[in-house]
mmCIF file of C-alpha atoms in Angstrom:
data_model
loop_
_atom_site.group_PDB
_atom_site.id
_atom_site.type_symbol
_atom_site.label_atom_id
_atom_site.label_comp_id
_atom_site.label_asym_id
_atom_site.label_seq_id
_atom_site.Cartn_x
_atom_site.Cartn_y
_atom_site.Cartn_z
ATOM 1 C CA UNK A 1 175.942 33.712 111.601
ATOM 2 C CA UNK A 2 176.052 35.745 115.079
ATOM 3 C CA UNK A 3 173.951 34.210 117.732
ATOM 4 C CA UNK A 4 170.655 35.410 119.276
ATOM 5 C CA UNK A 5 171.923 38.459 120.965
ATOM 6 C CA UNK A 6 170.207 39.782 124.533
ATOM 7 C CA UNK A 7 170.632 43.603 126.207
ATOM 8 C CA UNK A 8 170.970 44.085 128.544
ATOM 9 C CA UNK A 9 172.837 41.021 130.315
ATOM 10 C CA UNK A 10 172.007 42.035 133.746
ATOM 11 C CA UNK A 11 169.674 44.450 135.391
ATOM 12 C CA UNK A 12 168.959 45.489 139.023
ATOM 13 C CA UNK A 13 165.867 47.312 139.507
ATOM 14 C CA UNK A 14 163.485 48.267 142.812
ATOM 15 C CA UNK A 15 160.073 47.494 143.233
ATOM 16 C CA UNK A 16 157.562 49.468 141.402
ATOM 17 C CA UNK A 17 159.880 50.332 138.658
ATOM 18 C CA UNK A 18 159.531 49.057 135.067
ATOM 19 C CA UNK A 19 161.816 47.454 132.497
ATOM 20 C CA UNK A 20 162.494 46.966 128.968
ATOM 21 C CA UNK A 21 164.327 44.223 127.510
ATOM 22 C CA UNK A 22 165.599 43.298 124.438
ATOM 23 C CA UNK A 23 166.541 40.368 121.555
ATOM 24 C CA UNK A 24 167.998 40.440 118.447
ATOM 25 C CA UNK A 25 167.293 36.863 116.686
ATOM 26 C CA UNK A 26 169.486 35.049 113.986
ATOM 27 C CA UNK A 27 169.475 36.754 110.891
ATOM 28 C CA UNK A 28 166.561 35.271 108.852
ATOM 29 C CA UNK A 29 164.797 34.223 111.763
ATOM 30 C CA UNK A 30 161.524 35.576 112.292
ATOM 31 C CA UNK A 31 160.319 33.847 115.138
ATOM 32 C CA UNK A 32 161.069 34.790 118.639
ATOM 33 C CA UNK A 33 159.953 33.355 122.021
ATOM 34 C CA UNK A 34 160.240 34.964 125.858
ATOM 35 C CA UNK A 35 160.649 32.399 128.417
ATOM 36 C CA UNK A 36 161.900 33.053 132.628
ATOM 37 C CA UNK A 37 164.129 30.833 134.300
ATOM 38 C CA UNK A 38 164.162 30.672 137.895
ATOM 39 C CA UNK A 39 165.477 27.623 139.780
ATOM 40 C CA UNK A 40 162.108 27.091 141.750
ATOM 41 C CA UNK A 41 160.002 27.310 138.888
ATOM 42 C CA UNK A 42 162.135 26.066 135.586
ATOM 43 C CA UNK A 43 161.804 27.259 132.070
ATOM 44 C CA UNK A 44 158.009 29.280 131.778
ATOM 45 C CA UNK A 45 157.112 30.010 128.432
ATOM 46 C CA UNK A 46 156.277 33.806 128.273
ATOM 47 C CA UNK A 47 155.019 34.488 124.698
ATOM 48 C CA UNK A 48 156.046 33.893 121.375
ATOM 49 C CA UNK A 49 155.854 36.242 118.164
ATOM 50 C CA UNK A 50 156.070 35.468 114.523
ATOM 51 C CA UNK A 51 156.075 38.144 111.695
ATOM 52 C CA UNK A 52 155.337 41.086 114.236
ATOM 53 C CA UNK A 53 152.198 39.325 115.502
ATOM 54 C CA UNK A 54 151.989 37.825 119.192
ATOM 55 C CA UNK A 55 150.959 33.730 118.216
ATOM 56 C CA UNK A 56 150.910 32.544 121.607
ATOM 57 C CA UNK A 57 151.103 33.913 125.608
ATOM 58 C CA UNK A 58 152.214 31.889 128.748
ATOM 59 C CA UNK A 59 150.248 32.264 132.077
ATOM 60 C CA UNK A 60 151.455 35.586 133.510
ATOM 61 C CA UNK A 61 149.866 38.566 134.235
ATOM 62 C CA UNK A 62 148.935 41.663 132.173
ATOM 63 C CA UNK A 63 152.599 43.672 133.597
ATOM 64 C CA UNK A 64 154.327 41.511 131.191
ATOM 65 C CA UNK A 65 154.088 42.514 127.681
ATOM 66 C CA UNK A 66 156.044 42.172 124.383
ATOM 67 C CA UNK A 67 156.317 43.563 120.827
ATOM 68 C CA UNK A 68 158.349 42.602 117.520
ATOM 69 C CA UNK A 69 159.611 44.400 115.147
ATOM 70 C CA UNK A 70 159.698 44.459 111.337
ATOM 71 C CA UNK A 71 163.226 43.449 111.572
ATOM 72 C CA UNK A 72 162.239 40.291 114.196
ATOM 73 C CA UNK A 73 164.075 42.181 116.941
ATOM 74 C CA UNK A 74 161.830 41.660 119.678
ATOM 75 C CA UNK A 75 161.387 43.759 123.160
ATOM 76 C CA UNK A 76 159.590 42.393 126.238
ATOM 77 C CA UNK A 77 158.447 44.864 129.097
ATOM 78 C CA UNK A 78 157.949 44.301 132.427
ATOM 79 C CA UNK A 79 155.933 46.930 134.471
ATOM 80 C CA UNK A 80 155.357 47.284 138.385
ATOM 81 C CA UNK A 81 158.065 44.991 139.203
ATOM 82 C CA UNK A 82 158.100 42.916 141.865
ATOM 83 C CA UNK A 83 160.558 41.257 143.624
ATOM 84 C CA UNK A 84 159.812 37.620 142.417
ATOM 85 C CA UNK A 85 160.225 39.208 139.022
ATOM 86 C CA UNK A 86 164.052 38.539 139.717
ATOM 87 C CA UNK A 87 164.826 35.543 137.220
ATOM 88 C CA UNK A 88 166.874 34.805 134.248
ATOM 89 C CA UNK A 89 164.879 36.070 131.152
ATOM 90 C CA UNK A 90 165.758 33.719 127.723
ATOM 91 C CA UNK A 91 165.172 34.870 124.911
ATOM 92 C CA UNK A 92 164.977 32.159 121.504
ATOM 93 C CA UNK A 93 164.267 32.752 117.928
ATOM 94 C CA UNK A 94 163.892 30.214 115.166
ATOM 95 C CA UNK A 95 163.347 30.576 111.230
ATOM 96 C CA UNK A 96 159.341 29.664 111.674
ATOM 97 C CA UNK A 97 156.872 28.306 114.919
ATOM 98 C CA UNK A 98 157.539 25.027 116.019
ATOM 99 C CA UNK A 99 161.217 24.489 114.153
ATOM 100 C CA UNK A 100 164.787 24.505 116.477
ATOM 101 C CA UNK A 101 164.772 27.174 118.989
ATOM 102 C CA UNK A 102 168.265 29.130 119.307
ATOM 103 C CA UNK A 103 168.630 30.400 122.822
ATOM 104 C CA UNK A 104 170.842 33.468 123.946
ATOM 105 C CA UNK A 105 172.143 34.270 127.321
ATOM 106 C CA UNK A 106 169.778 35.827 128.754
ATOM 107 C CA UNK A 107 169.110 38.703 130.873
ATOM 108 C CA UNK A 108 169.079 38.203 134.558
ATOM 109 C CA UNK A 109 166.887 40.598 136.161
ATOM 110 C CA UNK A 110 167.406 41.339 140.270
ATOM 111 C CA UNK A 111 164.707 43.356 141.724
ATOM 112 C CA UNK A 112 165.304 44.552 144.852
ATOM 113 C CA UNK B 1 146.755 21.763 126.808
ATOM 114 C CA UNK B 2 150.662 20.788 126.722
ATOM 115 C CA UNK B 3 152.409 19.374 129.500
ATOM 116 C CA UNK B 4 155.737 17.755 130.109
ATOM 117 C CA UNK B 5 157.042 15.423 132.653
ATOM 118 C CA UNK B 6 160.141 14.603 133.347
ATOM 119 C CA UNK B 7 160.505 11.260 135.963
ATOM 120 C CA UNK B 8 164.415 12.852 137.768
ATOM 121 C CA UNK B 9 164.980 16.207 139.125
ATOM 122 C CA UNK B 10 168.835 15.558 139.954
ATOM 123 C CA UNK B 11 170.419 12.442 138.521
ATOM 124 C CA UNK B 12 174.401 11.248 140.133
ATOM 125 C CA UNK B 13 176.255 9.013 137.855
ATOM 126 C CA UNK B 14 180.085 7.649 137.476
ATOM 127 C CA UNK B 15 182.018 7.865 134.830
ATOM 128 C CA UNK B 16 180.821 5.299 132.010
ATOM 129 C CA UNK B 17 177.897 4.604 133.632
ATOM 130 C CA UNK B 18 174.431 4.101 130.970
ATOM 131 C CA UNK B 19 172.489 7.042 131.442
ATOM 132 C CA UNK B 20 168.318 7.002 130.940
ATOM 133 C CA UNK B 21 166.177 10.488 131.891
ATOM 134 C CA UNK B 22 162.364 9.614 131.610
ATOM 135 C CA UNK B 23 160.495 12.667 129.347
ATOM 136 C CA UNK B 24 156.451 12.201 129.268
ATOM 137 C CA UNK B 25 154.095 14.879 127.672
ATOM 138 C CA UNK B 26 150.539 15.555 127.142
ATOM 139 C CA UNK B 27 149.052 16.377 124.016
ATOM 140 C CA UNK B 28 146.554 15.268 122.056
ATOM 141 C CA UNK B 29 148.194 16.629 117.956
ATOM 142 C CA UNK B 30 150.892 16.056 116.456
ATOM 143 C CA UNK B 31 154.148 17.630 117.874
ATOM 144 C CA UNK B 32 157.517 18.020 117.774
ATOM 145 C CA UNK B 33 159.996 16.864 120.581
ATOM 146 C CA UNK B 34 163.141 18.241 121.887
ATOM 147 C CA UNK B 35 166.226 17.596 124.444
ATOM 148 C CA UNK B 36 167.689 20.521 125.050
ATOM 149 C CA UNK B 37 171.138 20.951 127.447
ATOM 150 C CA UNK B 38 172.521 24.047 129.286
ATOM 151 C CA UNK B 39 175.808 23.375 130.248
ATOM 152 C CA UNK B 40 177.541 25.198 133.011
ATOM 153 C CA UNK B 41 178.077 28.656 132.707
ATOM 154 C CA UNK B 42 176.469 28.131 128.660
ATOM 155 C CA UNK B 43 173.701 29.038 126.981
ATOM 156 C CA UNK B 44 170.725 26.328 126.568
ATOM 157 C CA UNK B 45 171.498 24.819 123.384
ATOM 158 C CA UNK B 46 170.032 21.509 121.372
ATOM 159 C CA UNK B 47 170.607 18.137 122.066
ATOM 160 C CA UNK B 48 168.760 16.472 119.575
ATOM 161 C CA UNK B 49 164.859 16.540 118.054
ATOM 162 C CA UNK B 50 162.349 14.187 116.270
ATOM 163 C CA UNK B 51 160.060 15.758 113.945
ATOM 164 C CA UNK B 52 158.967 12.628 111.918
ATOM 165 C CA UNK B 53 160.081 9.453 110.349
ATOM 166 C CA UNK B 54 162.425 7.163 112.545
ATOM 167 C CA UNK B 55 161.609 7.134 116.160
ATOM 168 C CA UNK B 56 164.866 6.562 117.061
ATOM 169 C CA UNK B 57 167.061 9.788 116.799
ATOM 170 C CA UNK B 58 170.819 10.513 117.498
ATOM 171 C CA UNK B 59 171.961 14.229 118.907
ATOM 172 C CA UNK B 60 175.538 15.538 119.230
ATOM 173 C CA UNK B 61 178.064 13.919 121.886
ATOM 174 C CA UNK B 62 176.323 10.227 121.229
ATOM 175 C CA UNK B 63 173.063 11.216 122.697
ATOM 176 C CA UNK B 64 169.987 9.470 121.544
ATOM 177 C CA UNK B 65 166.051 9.411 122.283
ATOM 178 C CA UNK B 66 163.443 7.178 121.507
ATOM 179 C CA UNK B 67 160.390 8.228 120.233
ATOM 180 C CA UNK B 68 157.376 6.172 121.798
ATOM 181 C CA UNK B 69 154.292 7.549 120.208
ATOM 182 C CA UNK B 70 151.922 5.243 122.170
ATOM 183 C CA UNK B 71 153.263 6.178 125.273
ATOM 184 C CA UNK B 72 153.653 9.698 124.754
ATOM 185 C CA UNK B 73 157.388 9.318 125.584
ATOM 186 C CA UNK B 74 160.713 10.942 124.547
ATOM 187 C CA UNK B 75 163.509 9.256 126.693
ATOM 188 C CA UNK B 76 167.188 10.243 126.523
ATOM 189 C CA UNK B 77 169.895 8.122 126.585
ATOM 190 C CA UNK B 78 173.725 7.901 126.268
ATOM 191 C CA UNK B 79 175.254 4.311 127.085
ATOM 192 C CA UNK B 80 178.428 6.055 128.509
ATOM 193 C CA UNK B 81 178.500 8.786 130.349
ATOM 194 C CA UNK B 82 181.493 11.562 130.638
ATOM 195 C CA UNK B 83 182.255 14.324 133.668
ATOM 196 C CA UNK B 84 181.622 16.817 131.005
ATOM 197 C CA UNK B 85 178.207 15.471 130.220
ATOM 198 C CA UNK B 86 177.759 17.456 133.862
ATOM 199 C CA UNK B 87 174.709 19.955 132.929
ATOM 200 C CA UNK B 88 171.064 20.091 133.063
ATOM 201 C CA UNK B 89 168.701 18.061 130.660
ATOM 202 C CA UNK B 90 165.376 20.081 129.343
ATOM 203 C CA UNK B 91 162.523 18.166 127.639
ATOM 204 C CA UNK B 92 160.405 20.084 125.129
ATOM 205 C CA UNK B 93 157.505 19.414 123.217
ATOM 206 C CA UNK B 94 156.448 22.166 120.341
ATOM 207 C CA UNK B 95 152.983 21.822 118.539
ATOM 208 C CA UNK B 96 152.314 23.039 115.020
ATOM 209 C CA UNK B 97 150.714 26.046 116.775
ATOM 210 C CA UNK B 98 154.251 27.093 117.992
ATOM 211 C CA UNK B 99 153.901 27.110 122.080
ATOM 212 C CA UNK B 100 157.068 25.252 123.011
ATOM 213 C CA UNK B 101 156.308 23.722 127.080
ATOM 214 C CA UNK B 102 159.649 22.713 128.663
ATOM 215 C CA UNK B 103 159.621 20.357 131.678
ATOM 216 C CA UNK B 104 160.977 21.437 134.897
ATOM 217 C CA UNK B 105 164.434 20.078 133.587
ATOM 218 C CA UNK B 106 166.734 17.233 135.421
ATOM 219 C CA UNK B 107 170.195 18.417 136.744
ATOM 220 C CA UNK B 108 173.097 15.221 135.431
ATOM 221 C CA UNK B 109 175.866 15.179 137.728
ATOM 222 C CA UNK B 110 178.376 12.571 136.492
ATOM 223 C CA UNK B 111 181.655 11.565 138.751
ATOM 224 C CA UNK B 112 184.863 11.551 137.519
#
């Protein structure tokens, strides 16, 4: 099976701008979490979706958002960037909540 | 609400040395617990997990954890350490709700 799959892999963007990424889980899975790395701050959980519906949300503010699809691929979008936006954004899907999570590689985000 | 603890940011070990990281969490349910490992350059990927039944649970590369319910604790250990066992070390803990809370991760540098 092909791995959790993230686009883009890297992304510089200014202040103000907005950004859309993107995750394509494991075939079969249907549940797919957001989380940011940074090296200050560690592994923040972001939100989580199951079956197109958002199941649980992290502590961050309203300019990060997220959808999923009917076919589990999920989006998250960040709006008004700002510059300690700039992380490494993981991406994880699993076959239901609270089983293995499968991580890709991740999107690192620079926001200059 | 979930929290997890992890006692070492940045561990330094030689080569066969017996290697303990300390993993404490707060929840009140039942849950599911995770080591996780990103190795250099490599996607985070699982170490090992205890869902139920023995408390005492072996992961790839002769990891293991110990499950210590009354002590909400979820130690990893490997009585021999290798240079390649060089990576970082994330504790999770995943309730039937589905929020997964990482701790802040400890970074294993073993000597060759």
């Amino acid at each position: 099976k092909a791995g959790v799959t993230q686009t883009p892999r890297y992304l510089i963007k200014t202040r103000g701008q907005q950004v859309t990424l993107s995750c394509s889980p494991i075939s079969g899975h249907r549940s797919v979490s957001w989380y940011q790395q940074t090296p200050g701050q560690g592994l923040q959980f972001l939100f989580e979706y199951f079956s197109e519906t958002q199941r649980n949300k992290g502590n961050f503010p309203g300019r990060f958002s997220g959808r999923q699809f009917s076919n589990s691929r999920s989006e998250m979008n960040v709006s008004t960037l700002e510059l300690g936006d700039s992380a490494l954004y993981l991406c994880a899907s699993s076959p239901t909540p609270a089983e293995t999570q499968y991580f890709g590689p991740g999107t690192r985000l620079l926001v200059l | 609400a979930q929290s997890v603890s992890q006692h070492n940011h940045h561990v330094i070990l030689s080569e066969a040395a017996s290697l303990e990281l300390g993993c404490n969490y707060s929840y009140g349910g039942t849950v599911n617990l995770f080591w996780y490992v990103q190795y250099p350059g490599q996607h985070l990927q699982l170490l090992l997990k205890y869902f139920s039944g023995d408390p005492l649970v072996k992961g790839i590369k002769g990891f293991e954890a110990e499950f210590i319910k009354s002590k909400f604790s979820f130690n990893l250990r490997k009585p021999s350490v290798q240079w390649s066992d060089t990576a970082e070390y994330f504790c999770a803990v995943n309730s039937n709700a589905g929020k997964s809370t990482f701790g802040d991760g400890t970074t294993l540098t073993v000597k060759p």
